[in-house]
XYZ file of C-alpha atoms in Angstrom:
331
model
C 96.717 136.056 62.836
C 97.198 133.245 65.305
C 98.697 133.824 68.727
C 101.934 132.200 67.528
C 102.438 134.748 64.742
C 105.773 136.555 64.764
C 105.153 140.231 65.539
C 107.194 142.373 63.147
C 107.508 146.167 62.972
C 108.774 147.809 59.785
C 110.161 151.097 61.072
C 110.959 154.101 58.884
C 110.068 155.384 55.434
C 112.852 153.448 53.695
C 111.694 150.167 55.230
C 107.895 150.341 55.204
C 107.472 150.150 51.389
C 108.915 146.628 51.590
C 105.881 145.141 53.309
C 104.803 143.509 50.003
C 108.229 141.842 49.763
C 107.835 140.485 53.272
C 104.346 139.217 52.489
C 105.522 137.598 49.258
C 108.665 135.968 50.634
C 107.637 134.819 54.118
C 106.029 131.393 54.394
C 105.572 131.585 58.171
C 102.827 133.132 60.261
C 103.442 136.796 61.117
C 101.705 140.028 61.992
C 103.285 143.245 60.719
C 102.920 146.921 61.539
C 104.377 149.749 59.456
C 105.545 152.816 61.369
C 106.366 155.855 59.238
C 109.007 158.444 60.019
C 106.216 160.927 60.757
C 104.656 158.725 63.466
C 104.510 160.145 66.960
C 106.913 158.952 69.634
C 103.974 157.310 71.397
C 102.907 155.366 68.298
C 106.479 154.324 67.618
C 107.132 153.136 71.158
C 103.834 151.256 71.378
C 104.736 149.337 68.229
C 108.258 148.512 69.443
C 106.899 147.410 72.838
C 104.551 145.029 70.967
C 107.140 143.600 68.594
C 109.226 140.452 68.539
C 111.346 141.933 65.731
C 111.954 145.388 64.299
C 113.316 145.884 60.772
C 114.798 149.355 60.451
C 117.738 151.524 59.432
C 117.691 153.550 62.673
C 117.019 152.749 66.320
C 118.023 155.809 68.299
C 115.642 156.072 71.256
C 115.585 153.837 74.340
C 112.836 151.227 74.528
C 112.868 150.077 78.168
C 109.399 148.463 77.980
C 110.154 146.383 74.858
C 110.554 143.187 76.858
C 109.354 140.988 73.973
C 111.819 142.391 71.460
C 114.271 139.699 70.375
C 115.697 141.084 67.113
C 116.576 144.468 65.653
C 117.229 143.643 62.011
C 119.003 146.301 59.969
C 117.864 146.734 56.384
C 121.416 147.551 55.373
C 125.023 146.653 56.019
C 125.747 149.881 57.893
C 124.382 150.099 61.415
C 125.795 153.377 62.725
C 122.241 154.716 63.204
C 121.282 151.737 65.361
C 122.484 152.867 68.769
C 123.384 149.794 70.746
C 122.613 151.406 74.092
C 119.046 152.113 72.942
C 118.343 148.499 71.986
C 117.058 146.345 74.871
C 119.719 144.038 76.236
C 117.856 140.832 75.385
C 117.617 141.721 71.668
C 120.101 140.667 69.010
C 121.185 143.240 66.417
C 121.804 141.965 62.876
C 122.569 143.624 59.559
C 121.954 142.535 55.969
C 123.857 142.583 52.718
C 122.789 141.887 49.154
C 124.304 145.138 47.931
C 127.748 143.965 46.892
C 126.963 143.154 43.247
C 125.515 146.595 42.610
C 128.476 148.240 44.354
C 130.914 146.231 42.250
C 129.141 147.209 39.039
C 129.193 150.850 40.118
C 132.917 150.729 40.838
C 133.609 149.146 37.466
C 131.312 151.586 35.652
C 132.905 154.682 37.172
C 136.445 153.481 36.468
C 135.483 152.885 32.839
C 133.806 156.293 32.665
C 136.954 157.891 34.067
C 139.491 156.161 31.842
C 137.404 156.686 28.691
C 136.460 160.247 29.757
C 132.845 159.360 29.047
C 131.327 162.431 30.684
C 133.569 164.839 28.772
C 133.166 163.024 25.456
C 129.394 162.681 25.653
C 128.842 166.273 26.809
C 131.162 167.660 24.141
C 129.598 165.706 21.280
C 126.077 166.452 22.501
C 127.049 170.113 22.232
C 128.044 169.695 18.580
C 131.820 169.262 18.889
C 133.972 166.540 17.314
C 136.802 167.380 19.721
C 137.059 163.797 20.977
C 136.605 162.111 17.607
C 138.681 159.147 16.482
C 141.204 161.327 14.622
C 141.540 163.884 17.419
C 143.523 164.457 20.593
C 143.665 163.720 23.446
C 143.745 159.947 23.102
C 142.014 158.271 26.017
C 143.140 155.404 28.233
C 141.871 151.893 28.866
C 141.177 150.348 32.235
C 143.021 147.208 31.129
C 146.509 146.943 32.683
C 145.957 149.596 35.351
C 146.356 148.926 39.067
C 143.262 148.972 41.272
C 143.680 148.936 45.037
C 140.804 148.006 47.340
C 140.838 149.104 50.986
C 138.570 146.788 52.971
C 138.072 143.190 51.858
C 134.727 142.249 53.321
C 131.740 141.206 51.205
C 131.900 144.339 49.044
C 135.648 144.507 48.608
C 135.935 140.879 47.510
C 133.077 141.241 45.028
C 134.682 144.347 43.530
C 137.989 142.496 43.239
C 136.401 139.662 41.293
C 134.591 141.986 38.890
C 137.489 144.292 38.090
C 139.965 141.433 37.802
C 137.997 140.248 34.783
C 138.892 143.542 33.055
C 142.585 142.658 33.024
C 143.584 145.010 35.811
C 146.093 144.314 38.559
C 144.121 144.066 41.807
C 145.758 144.860 45.147
C 144.113 144.544 48.550
C 144.578 146.198 51.921
C 142.704 145.277 55.091
C 143.091 144.319 58.725
C 143.143 140.620 57.851
C 143.865 138.803 54.619
C 140.864 137.000 53.109
C 141.248 133.328 52.304
C 138.836 133.200 49.378
C 139.808 135.904 46.892
C 142.096 134.656 44.154
C 141.493 137.887 42.201
C 143.806 139.805 44.542
C 147.381 139.693 43.300
C 148.995 141.122 46.426
C 147.828 141.899 49.957
C 148.967 144.623 52.369
C 147.970 144.707 56.051
C 146.265 147.973 56.997
C 149.305 149.229 58.900
C 151.136 149.337 55.541
C 148.446 151.473 53.885
C 150.888 154.238 52.939
C 152.997 151.938 50.772
C 149.865 150.364 49.301
C 148.447 153.723 48.189
C 151.596 154.556 46.250
C 151.060 151.507 44.005
C 147.522 152.293 42.795
C 145.952 154.098 39.843
C 142.525 153.704 41.459
C 141.906 153.387 45.191
C 138.481 152.004 46.142
C 137.332 152.407 49.745
C 134.985 149.686 50.984
C 136.034 149.584 54.622
C 133.641 149.974 57.548
C 133.502 153.292 59.396
C 134.774 152.822 62.941
C 136.634 155.130 65.344
C 139.835 153.589 63.972
C 138.963 154.232 60.305
C 137.521 157.737 60.643
C 139.767 160.024 58.554
C 141.792 156.992 57.503
C 142.493 158.874 54.271
C 143.854 162.225 55.382
C 146.203 164.834 53.967
C 149.294 162.723 54.581
C 147.843 159.617 52.948
C 146.479 161.542 49.985
C 150.042 162.744 49.545
C 151.201 159.133 49.236
C 148.877 158.536 46.263
C 149.986 158.950 42.670
C 149.210 162.257 40.995
C 147.242 160.381 38.325
C 145.299 158.374 40.923
C 141.528 158.453 41.459
C 139.911 157.845 44.848
C 136.532 156.025 44.822
C 134.648 156.152 48.122
C 131.931 153.522 48.533
C 132.437 153.201 52.294
C 131.310 156.171 54.394
C 132.115 159.837 53.938
C 134.107 160.290 57.169
C 136.543 157.535 56.228
C 138.065 160.401 54.215
C 139.031 163.757 55.713
C 136.679 166.189 53.979
C 138.907 169.273 53.783
C 142.001 167.248 52.924
C 140.284 165.611 49.954
C 138.942 168.911 48.650
C 142.398 170.454 48.884
C 144.011 167.447 47.165
C 141.547 167.714 44.276
C 141.948 171.455 43.811
C 145.736 171.361 44.079
C 146.250 168.351 41.807
C 147.666 166.118 44.531
C 145.481 163.398 43.012
C 143.753 163.360 39.646
C 140.171 162.933 40.787
C 137.542 161.296 42.937
C 134.313 159.346 42.627
C 132.070 160.059 45.610
C 128.897 158.176 46.413
C 129.001 158.646 50.200
C 129.067 161.963 52.040
C 129.764 163.826 55.225
C 126.225 165.117 55.678
C 122.795 164.126 54.443
C 119.363 165.720 54.001
C 116.914 165.818 56.867
C 113.392 167.116 57.400
C 114.653 170.631 58.067
C 116.938 170.724 55.024
C 115.782 168.211 52.371
C 118.164 169.600 49.731
C 121.297 169.765 51.841
C 124.422 169.025 49.839
C 126.649 166.179 50.845
C 129.463 168.468 51.933
C 129.964 171.955 53.277
C 132.650 172.302 50.603
C 131.842 172.855 46.896
C 132.839 169.453 45.527
C 130.020 169.909 42.998
C 132.021 172.701 41.346
C 135.100 170.555 40.705
C 135.479 169.122 37.194
C 137.563 166.187 38.439
C 134.799 164.711 40.619
C 132.082 162.225 39.654
C 129.369 162.340 42.303
C 126.169 160.455 43.103
C 123.719 160.690 46.060
C 124.612 157.473 47.935
C 122.819 155.499 45.255
C 125.504 153.137 43.957
C 123.823 150.094 45.516
C 120.193 151.145 45.173
C 118.853 148.619 42.676
C 115.741 146.499 42.543
C 117.838 143.341 42.571
C 119.792 144.522 45.623
C 116.640 145.132 47.626
C 115.251 141.754 46.648
C 118.425 139.940 47.730
C 118.519 141.934 50.954
C 114.962 140.970 51.850
C 115.713 137.325 51.150
C 118.288 137.612 53.936
C 115.985 139.565 56.241
C 113.091 137.135 55.840
C 115.425 134.191 56.392
C 116.573 135.722 59.684
C 112.986 136.408 60.758
C 112.144 132.783 60.053
C 115.130 131.640 62.114
C 113.881 133.815 64.959
C 110.428 132.281 64.789
C 111.861 128.758 64.803
C 114.308 129.482 67.587
C 117.301 128.871 65.325
C 120.619 130.775 65.448
C 120.506 134.154 63.724
C 122.992 135.221 61.060
C 124.952 138.421 60.399
C 124.987 139.338 64.078
C 126.644 142.659 64.926
C 125.664 142.589 68.616
C 124.480 139.502 70.460
C 122.126 139.763 73.419
C 123.787 141.236 76.476
C 123.714 139.601 79.871
C 120.947 141.119 81.947
């Protein structure tokens, strides 16, 4: 590599397998190092001290000697594991998207599965029963004509709105600010009117960022404002919903069900099979659950790395970066 090559560190086991994508997509001169999760603190810090840019999902240890570091590029939209105080002041922190199409398809798929009772029907017939046959009861519903409410109208929320609108549903939106570019939303509520919004919806889809203000946004009181036939779909972050309150609402019939792809706890090296909750959501028949995989598609990762590589190229050329979540701080 020439002396002008951009020095890039791919940090973490989720990021390092994407070196071939970087090599295939980048048409600028770079030198890359892959640092696995199992690397020692010394190896990790030496790489960060060397780097111009780090692509990662987590940056949680101070790097006071990383004076060349100009960019910490998140491989995802969420950046709660990138601790701003640990990132050198001169470095910009950016995130990346590309996941919204997969999330929208997941939301649509799970609503169709719920209304058509796909899991029950398929399991029953696989077991030899004609209980759900065309001449039998109960008759199932259609998604068409139902009301879908989306909480959070960023990239993901707007994409979901466009996809589900095509199914003939009534789409409502609730967020801090009203988007200007989403004709699919029939009516908008500001976030301070969330209680009234919830009462209108057959499905409530959460796509709002987790912040101190949105932690436990959906609590016992707000679950009580939802319709008894309503289904909560959480594609945001687990703690946006109060864990115990949701479990109680599901067991007591306060709401009809939930689709959960994000959780309150995750596996780690000490407990690789840890469940997503301390509560037995997995025992509830009115829950569809997946392991934070709604957006994990080949096409999503490819789109995401298009964005990452474009930002790395901007860095090398000295051009303004995009999707900034924290600009450089004054030193």
